[in-house]
CSV table of C-alpha atoms in Angstrom, one decimal:
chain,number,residue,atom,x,y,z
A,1,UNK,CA,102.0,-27.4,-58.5
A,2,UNK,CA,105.1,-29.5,-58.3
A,3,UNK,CA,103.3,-32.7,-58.2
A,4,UNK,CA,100.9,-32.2,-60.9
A,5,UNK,CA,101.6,-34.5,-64.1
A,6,UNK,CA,101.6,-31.2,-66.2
A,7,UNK,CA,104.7,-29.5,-64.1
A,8,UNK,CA,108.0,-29.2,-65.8
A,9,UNK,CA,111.0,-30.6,-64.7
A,10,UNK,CA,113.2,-28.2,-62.4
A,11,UNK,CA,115.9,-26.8,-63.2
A,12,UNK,CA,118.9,-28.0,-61.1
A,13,UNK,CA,119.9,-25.6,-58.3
A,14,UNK,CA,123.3,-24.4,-57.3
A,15,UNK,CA,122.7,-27.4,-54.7
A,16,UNK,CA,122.2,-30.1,-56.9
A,17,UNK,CA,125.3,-32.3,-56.7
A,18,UNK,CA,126.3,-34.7,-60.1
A,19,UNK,CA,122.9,-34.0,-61.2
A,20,UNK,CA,120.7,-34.6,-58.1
A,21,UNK,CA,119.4,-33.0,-55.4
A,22,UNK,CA,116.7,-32.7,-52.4
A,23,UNK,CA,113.9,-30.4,-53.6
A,24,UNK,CA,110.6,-29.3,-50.7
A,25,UNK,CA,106.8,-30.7,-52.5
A,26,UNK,CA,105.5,-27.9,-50.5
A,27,UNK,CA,107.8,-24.4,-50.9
A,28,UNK,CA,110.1,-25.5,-53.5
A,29,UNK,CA,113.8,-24.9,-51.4
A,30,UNK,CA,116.2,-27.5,-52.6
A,31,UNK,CA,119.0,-28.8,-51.1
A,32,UNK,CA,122.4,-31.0,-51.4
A,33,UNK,CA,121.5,-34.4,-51.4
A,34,UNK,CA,124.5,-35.7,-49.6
A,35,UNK,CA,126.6,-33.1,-47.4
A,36,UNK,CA,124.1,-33.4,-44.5
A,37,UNK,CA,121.6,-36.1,-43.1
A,38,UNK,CA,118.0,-34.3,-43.9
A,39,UNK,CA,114.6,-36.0,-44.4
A,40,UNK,CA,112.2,-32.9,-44.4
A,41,UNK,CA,112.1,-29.0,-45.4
A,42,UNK,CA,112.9,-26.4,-43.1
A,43,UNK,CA,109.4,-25.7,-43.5
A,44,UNK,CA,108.7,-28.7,-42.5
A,45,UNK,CA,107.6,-30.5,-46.4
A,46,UNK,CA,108.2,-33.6,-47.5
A,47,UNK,CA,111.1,-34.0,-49.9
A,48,UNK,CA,111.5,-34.7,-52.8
A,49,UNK,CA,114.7,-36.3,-54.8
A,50,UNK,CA,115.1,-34.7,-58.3
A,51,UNK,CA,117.4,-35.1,-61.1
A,52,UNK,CA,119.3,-33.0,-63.9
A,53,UNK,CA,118.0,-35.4,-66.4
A,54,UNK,CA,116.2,-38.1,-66.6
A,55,UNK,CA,115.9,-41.9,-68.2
A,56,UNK,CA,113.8,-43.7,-70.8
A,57,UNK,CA,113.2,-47.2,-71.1
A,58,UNK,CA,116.2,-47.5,-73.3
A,59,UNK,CA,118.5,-46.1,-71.0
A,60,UNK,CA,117.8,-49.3,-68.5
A,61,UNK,CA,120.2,-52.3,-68.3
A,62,UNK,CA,120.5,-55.1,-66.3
A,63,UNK,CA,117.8,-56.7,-63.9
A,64,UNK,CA,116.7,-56.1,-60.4
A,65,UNK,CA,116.4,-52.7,-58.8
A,66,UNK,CA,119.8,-51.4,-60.0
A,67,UNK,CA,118.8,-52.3,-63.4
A,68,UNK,CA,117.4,-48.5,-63.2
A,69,UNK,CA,120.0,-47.1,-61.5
A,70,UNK,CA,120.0,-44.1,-64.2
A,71,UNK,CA,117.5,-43.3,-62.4
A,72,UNK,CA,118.6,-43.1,-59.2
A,73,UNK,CA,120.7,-41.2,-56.9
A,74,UNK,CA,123.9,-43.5,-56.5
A,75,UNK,CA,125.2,-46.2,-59.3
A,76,UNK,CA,125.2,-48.8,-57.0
A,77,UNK,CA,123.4,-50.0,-53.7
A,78,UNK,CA,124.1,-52.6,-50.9
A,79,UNK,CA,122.3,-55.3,-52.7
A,80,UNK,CA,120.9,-58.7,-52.2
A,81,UNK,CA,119.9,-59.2,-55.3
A,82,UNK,CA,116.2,-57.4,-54.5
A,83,UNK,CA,114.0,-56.6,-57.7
A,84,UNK,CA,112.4,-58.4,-61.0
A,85,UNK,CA,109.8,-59.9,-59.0
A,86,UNK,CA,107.4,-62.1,-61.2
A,87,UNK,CA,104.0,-60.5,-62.3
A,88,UNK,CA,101.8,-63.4,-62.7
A,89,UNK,CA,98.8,-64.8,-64.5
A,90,UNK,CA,96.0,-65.6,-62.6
A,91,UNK,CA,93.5,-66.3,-65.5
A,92,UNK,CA,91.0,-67.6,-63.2
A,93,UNK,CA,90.8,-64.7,-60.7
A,94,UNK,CA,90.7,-62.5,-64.1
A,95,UNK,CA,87.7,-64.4,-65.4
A,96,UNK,CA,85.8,-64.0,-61.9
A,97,UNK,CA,87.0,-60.0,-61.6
A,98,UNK,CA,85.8,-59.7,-65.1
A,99,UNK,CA,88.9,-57.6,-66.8
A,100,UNK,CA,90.5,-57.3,-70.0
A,101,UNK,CA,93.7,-58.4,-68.1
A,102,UNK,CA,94.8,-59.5,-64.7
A,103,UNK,CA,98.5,-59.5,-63.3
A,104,UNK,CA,99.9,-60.5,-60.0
A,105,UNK,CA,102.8,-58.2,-59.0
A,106,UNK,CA,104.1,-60.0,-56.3
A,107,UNK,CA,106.6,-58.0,-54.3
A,108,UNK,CA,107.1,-60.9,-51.6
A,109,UNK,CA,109.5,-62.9,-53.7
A,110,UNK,CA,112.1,-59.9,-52.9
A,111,UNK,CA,115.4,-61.4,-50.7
A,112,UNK,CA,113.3,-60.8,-47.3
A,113,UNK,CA,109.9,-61.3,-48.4
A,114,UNK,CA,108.5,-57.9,-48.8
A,115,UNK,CA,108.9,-54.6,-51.3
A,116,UNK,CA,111.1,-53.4,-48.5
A,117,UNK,CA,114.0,-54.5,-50.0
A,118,UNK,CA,113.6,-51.9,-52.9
A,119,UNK,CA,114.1,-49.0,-51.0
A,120,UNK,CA,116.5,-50.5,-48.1
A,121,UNK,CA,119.3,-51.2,-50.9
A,122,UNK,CA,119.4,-47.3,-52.2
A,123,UNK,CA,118.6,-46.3,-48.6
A,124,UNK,CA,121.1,-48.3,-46.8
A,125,UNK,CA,123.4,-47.6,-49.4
A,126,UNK,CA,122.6,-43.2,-49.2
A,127,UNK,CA,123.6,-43.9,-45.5
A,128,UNK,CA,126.8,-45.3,-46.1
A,129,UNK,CA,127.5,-42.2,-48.2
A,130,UNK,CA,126.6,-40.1,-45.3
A,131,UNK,CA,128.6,-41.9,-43.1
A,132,UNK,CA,125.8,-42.2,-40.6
A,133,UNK,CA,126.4,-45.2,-37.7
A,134,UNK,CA,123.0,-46.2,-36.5
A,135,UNK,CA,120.2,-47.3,-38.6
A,136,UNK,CA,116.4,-47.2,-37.1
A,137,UNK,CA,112.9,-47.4,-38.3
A,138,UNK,CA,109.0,-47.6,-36.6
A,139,UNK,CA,107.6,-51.2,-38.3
A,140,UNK,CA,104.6,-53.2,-38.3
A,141,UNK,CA,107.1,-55.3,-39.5
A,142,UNK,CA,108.3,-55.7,-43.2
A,143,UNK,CA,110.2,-52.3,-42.5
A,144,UNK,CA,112.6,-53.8,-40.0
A,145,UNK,CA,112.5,-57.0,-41.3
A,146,UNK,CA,114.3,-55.4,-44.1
A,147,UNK,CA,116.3,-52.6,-42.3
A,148,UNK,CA,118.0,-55.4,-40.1
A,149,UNK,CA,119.4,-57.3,-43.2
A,150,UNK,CA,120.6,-54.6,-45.4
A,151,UNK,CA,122.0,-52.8,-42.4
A,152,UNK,CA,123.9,-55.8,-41.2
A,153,UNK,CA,124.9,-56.7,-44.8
A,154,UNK,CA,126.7,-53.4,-44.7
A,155,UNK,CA,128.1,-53.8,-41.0
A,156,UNK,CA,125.5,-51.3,-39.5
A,157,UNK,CA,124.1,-50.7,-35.5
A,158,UNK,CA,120.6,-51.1,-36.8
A,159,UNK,CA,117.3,-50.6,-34.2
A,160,UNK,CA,114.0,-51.0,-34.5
A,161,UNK,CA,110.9,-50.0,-32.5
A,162,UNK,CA,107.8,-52.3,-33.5
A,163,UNK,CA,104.0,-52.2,-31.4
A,164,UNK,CA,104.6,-54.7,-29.1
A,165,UNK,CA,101.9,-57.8,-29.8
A,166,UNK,CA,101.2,-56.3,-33.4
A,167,UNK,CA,103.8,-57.3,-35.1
A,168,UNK,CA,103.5,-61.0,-37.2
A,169,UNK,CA,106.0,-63.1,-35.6
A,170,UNK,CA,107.3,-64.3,-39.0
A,171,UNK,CA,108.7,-60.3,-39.3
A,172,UNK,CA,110.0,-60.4,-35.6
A,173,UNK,CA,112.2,-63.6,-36.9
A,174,UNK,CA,113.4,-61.9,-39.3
A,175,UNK,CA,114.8,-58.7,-38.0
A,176,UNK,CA,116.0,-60.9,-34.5
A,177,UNK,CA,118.0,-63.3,-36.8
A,178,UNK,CA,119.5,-60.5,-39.0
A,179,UNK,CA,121.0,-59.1,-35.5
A,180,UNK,CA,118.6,-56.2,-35.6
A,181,UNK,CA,118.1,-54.6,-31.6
A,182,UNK,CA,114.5,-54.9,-31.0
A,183,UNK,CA,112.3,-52.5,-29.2
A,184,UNK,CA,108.9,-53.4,-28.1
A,185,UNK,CA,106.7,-49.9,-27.8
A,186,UNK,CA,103.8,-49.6,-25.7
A,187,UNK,CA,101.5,-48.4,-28.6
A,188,UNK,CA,101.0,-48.2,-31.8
A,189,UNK,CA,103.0,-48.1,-35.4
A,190,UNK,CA,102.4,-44.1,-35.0
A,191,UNK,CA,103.7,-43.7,-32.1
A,192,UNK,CA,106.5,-46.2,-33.0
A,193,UNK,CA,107.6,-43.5,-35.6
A,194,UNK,CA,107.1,-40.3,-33.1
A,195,UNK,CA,110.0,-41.8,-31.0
A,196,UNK,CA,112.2,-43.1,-34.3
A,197,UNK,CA,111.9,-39.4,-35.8
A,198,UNK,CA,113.0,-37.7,-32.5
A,199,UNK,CA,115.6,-40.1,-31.8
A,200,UNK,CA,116.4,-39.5,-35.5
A,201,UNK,CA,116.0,-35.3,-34.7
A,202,UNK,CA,119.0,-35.6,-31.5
A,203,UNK,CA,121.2,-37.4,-34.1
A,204,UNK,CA,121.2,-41.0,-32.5
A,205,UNK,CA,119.7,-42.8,-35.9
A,206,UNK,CA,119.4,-42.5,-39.3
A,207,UNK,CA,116.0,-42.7,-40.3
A,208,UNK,CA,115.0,-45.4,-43.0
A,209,UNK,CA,111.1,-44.9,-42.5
A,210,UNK,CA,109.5,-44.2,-46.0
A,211,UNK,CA,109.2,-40.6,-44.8
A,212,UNK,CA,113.1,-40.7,-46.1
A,213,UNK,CA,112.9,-39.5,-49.6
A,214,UNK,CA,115.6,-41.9,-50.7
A,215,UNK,CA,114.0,-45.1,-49.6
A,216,UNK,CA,111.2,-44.0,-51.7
A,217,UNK,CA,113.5,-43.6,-54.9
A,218,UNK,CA,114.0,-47.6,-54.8
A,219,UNK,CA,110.2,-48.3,-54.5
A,220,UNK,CA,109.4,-46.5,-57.6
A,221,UNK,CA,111.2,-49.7,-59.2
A,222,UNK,CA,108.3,-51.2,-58.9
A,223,UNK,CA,106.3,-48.8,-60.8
A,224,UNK,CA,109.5,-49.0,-64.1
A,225,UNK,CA,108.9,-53.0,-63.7
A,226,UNK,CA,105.3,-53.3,-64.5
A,227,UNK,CA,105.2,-50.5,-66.8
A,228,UNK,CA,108.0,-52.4,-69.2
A,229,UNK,CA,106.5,-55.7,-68.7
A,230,UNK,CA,102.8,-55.1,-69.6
A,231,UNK,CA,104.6,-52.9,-73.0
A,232,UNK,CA,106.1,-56.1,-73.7
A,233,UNK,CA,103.7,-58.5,-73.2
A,234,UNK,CA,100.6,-56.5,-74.3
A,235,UNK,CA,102.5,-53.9,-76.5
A,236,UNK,CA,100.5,-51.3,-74.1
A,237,UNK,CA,100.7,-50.2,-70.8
A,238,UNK,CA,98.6,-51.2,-67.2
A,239,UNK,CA,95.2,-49.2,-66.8
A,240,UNK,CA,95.1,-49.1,-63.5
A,241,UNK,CA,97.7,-50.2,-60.4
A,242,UNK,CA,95.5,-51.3,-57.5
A,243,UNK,CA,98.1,-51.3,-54.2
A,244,UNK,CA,97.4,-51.8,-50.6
A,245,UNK,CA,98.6,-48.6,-48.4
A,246,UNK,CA,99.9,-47.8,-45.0
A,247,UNK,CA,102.0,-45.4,-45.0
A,248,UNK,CA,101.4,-44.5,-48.9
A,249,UNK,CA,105.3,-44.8,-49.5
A,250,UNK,CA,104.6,-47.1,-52.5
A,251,UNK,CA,101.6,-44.8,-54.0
A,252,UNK,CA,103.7,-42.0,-53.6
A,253,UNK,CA,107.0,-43.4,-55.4
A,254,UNK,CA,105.1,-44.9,-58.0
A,255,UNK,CA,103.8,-41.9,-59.2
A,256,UNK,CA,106.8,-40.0,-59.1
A,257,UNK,CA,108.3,-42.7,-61.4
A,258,UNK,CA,105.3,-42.2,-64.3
A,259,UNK,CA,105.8,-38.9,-63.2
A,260,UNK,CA,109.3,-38.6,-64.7
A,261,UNK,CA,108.5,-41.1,-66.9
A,262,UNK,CA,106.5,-38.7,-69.1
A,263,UNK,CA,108.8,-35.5,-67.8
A,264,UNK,CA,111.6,-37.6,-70.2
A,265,UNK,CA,109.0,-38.3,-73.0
A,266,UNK,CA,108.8,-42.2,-72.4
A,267,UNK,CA,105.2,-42.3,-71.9
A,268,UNK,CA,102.8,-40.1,-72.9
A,269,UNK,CA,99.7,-38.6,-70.5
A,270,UNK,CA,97.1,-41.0,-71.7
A,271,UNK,CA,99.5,-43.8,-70.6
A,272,UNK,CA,99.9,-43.0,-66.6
A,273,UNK,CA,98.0,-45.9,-65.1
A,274,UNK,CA,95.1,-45.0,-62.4
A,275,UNK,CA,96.3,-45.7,-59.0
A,276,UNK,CA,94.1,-47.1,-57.4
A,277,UNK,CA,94.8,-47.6,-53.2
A,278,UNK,CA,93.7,-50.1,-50.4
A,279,UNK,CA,92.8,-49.2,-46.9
A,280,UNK,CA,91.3,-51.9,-44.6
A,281,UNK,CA,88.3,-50.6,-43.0
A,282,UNK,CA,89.5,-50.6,-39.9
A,283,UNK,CA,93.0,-48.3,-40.8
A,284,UNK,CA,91.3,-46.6,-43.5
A,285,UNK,CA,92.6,-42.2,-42.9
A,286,UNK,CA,93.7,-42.3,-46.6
A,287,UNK,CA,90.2,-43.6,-48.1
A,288,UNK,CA,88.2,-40.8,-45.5
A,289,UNK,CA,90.7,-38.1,-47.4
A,290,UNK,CA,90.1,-38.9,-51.0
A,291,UNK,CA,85.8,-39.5,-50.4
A,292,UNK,CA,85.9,-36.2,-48.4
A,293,UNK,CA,88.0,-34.3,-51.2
A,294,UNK,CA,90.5,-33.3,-48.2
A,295,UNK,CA,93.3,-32.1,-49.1
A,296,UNK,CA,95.3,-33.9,-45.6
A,297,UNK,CA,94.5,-36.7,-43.9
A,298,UNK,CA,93.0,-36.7,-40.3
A,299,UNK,CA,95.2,-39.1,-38.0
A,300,UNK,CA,93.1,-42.3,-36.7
A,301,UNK,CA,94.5,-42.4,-33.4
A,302,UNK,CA,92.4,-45.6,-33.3
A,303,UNK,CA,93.6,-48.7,-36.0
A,304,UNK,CA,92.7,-51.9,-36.2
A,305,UNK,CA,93.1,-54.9,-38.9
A,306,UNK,CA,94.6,-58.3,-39.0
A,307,UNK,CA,96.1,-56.6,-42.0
A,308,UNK,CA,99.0,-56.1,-39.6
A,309,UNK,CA,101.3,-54.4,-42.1
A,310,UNK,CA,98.4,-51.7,-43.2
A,311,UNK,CA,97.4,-51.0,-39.6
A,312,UNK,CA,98.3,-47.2,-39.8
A,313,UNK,CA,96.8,-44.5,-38.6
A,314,UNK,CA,98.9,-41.7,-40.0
A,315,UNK,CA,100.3,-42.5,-43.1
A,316,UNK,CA,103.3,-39.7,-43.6
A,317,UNK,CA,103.7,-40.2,-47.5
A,318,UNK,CA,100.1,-38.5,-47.8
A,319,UNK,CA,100.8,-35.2,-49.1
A,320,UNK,CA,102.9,-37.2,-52.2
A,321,UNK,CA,100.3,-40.2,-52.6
A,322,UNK,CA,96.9,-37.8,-52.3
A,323,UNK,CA,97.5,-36.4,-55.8
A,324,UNK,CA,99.1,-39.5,-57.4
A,325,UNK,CA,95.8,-40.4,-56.7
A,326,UNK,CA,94.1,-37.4,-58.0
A,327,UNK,CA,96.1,-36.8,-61.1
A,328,UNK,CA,95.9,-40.3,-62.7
A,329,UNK,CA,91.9,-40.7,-62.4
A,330,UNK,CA,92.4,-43.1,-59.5
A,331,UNK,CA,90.4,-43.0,-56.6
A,332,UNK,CA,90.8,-45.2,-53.1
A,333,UNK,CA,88.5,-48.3,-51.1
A,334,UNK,CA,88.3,-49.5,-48.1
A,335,UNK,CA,87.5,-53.3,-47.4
A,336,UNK,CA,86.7,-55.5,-44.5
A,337,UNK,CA,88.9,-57.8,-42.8
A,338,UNK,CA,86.6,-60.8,-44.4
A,339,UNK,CA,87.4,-59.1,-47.6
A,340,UNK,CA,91.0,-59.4,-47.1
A,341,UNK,CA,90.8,-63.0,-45.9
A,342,UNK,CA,88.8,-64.0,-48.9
A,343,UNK,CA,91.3,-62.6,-51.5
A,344,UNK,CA,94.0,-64.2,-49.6
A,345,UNK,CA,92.3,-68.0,-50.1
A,346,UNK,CA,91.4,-67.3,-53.8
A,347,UNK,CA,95.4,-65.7,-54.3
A,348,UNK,CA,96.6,-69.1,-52.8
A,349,UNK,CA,94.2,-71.1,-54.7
A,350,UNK,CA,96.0,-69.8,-57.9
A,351,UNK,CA,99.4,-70.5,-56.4
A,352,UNK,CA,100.2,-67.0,-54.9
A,353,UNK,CA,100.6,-67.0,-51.2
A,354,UNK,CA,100.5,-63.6,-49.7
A,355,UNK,CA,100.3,-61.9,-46.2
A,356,UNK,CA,97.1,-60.4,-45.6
A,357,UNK,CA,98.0,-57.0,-46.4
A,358,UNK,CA,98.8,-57.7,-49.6
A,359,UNK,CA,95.2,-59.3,-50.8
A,360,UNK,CA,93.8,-56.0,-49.9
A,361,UNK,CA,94.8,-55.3,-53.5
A,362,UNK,CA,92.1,-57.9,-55.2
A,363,UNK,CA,89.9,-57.4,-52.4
A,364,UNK,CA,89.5,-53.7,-53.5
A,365,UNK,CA,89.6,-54.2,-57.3
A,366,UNK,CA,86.8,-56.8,-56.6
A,367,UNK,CA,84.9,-54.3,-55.0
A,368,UNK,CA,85.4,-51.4,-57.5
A,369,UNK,CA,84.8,-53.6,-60.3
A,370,UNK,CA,81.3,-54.7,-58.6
A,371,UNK,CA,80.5,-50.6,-57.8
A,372,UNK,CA,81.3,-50.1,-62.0
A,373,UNK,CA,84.2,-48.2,-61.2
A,374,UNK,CA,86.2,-50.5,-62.7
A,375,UNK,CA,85.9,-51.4,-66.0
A,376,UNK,CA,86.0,-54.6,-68.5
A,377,UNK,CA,88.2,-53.8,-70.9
A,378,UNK,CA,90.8,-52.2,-68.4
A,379,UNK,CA,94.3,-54.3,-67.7
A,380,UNK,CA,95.1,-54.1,-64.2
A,381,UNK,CA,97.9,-54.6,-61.7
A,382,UNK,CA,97.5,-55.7,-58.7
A,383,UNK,CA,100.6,-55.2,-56.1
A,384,UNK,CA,100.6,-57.7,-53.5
A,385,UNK,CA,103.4,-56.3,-51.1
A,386,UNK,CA,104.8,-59.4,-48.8
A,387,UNK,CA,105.0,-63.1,-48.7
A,388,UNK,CA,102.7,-65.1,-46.7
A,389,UNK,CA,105.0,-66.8,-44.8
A,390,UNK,CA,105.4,-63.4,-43.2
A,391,UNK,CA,102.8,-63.8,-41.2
A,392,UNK,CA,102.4,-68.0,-40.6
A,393,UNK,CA,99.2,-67.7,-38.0
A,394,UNK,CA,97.3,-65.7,-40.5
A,395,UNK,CA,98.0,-68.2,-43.5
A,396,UNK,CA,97.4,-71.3,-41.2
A,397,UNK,CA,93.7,-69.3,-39.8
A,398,UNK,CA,92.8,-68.9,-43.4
A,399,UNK,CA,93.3,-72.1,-44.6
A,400,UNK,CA,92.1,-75.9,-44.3
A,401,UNK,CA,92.7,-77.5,-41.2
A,402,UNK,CA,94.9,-80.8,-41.0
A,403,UNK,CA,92.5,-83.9,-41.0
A,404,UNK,CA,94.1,-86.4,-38.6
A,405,UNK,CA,94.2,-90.2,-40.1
A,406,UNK,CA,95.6,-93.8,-38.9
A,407,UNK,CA,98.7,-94.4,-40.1
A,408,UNK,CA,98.4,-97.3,-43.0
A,409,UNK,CA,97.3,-97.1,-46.2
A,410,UNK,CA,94.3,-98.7,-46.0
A,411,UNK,CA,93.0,-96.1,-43.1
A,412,UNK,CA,94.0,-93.1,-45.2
A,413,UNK,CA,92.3,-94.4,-48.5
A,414,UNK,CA,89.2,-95.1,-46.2
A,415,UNK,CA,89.5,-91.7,-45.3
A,416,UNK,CA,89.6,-90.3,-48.6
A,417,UNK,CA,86.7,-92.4,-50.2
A,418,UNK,CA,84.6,-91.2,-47.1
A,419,UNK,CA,85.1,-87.7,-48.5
A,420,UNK,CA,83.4,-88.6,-51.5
């Protein structure tokens, strides 16, 4: 199978185009990557972008995203910048967990906040080739928050269709400011992308969902970064990735970059780190798949989380991130809202703030590690996908309240000495 970590790399077709193309996961047709807007098969497959050759670590210059750009479809990318995010210690939390090695990779200290960015400055940038004029994407937020200032950076009509009352108003700041034309939909993020991917079908948007196979190229950034930091802090690679999903872009991308990471003979088998994905309980389609040994997920036509940006019912990246997660020994968990919350507190308490989404990544390693799935002696990632400032109510519910004093000295040291 074509995404098995034993397949060969193709061989480029008479469509491939300087040394890339579109290529189906399910029959194998390929296609030009640039002479006409596409996002799925004919047969109606996920794509795939694929290359006449491929990088290793010493091919990579630079920093940010584009720092990889030999390993992407364009040189260059309408950039802000987006990229070498910090992957922090938190030697606390990895004493508690009880691993070899704990690192924070914290995706919200991109430009807007979020791992967006990754994939907004190749995608943006594949539409500009194109020569598309309107840009659109379904959010529970992050997605447009991103979308509305890449596309404006590069002078495009961008739109966006968010849930209306789902979406953190942090994220609905965002996309307003960066002149973004905001549509409220009476449902959910699902049905938020039926209506993008048939206005996308007429020709009236360009579709920068994660179901775009470019947007995902950008994403799998993240997977190069942690893979050259751990070699050169440890002089080894991660065990195990532990990522919140939604829509399973990032599971999916990341495993197409260890994928052609060990296609190009930069890592070896041994060294493709178990992903490991996070569903909250109450948006948890990928989690049913992988404990049922389905190959599909069933769409929850129900979803609910304050986990705003993993409240998916139907995540489209699926039949890519089911066996990522199969073919590197990974397996995926589902944790409780509570879960989340905690994770969030004890991430803050070592300095990282994150939106809730994002703790579902220590939630679930917390929970592995307690079911002895986990072990040890591994070194794990975890990905924590967005800032918390994202979403401002959730932070402030999860924290301390303000304790009102008088306003001299003498009242406020009363106050303290009272605490004691």
């Amino acid at each position: 199978m074509a995404l098995d970590l034993s397949a060969e790399r193709p061989a480029p077709p008479d469509e491939a185009t300087d040394g890339a193309w579109l290529e189906c996961i399910a029959c194998g047709d390929s296609y030009p990557p640039f002479a006409d807007v596409r996002y799925t098969c004919d047969c109606g497959g996920l794509l795939e972008v694929q290359y006449a050759s491929l990088p290793t670590f010493a091919d990579f210059s630079g920093t940010g995203v584009w720092r990889y750009e030999s390993a992407l479809p364009l040189s260059s990318g309408v950039t802000t910048q987006e990229g070498a995010t910090p992957l922090y210690e938190v030697p606390r939390l990895e004493e508690e967990v009880g691993v070899e090695t704990l690192r924070i990779k914290h995706e919200g200290m991109n430009p807007t906040g979020s791992f967006k960015d990754r994939g907004m400055t190749v995608g943006v940038a594949v539409a500009r080739e194109l020569g598309v004029g309107r840009l659109a994407c379904a959010s529970t937020g992050n997605t447009s928050a991103a979308l509305a200032a890449y596309g404006s950076r590069a002078g495009m009509e961008t739109l966006v269709l968010l849930p209306a009352g789902k979406v953190a108003a942090g994220k609905v700041a965002q996309a307003a400011l960066h002149g973004a034309r905001i549509l409220e939909v009476d449902g959910n993020f699902d049905a938020c992308l039926d209506v993008v991917k048939e206005l996308a079908e007429r020709g009236e948007a360009y579709l920068l969902n994660s179901l775009n196979p470019f947007r995902l190229e950008g994403q799998k950034t993240i997977g190069l970064e942690i893979m050259e930091a751990f070699e050169a802090d440890y002089g080894a690679f991660p065990d195990r990735i532990v990522l919140p999903v939604g829509n399973a872009g990032n599971t999916a991308a990341l495993y197409k970059a260890f994928r052609e990471l060990l296609q190009a003979g930069a890592i070896d088998r041994e060294d493709v780190p178990k992903l490991t994905g996070v569903q909250a309980e109450g948006a948890a389609p990928m989690v049913e798949a992988i404990e049922a040994g389905a190959d599909e997920v069933q769409r929850w036509e129900t979803v609910e989380t304050r986990a705003t940006a993993i409240r998916i019912g139907n995540p489209v990246n699926a039949p890519k991130a089911l066996p990522g997660i199969r073919e590197t020994g990974g397996t995926a968990v589902a944790v409780s809202d509570e879960q989340i919350t905690d994770a969030q507190r004890d991430l803050a308490r070592e300095g990282v703030g994150v939106e809730p989404a994002s703790a579902a990544s220590l939630a679930g390693l917390r929970k592995l590690r307690g079911q002895g799935v986990v072990g040890d002696d591994e070194r794990v990632a975890c990905l924590t996908t967005g800032h918390l400032l994202k979403d401002p109510d959730a932070a402030a519910a999860a924290g301390a309240d303000p304790e009102p004093v008088p306003a001299d000295t003498d009242g406020v040291l009363s106050h303290l000495v009272g605490d004691r």
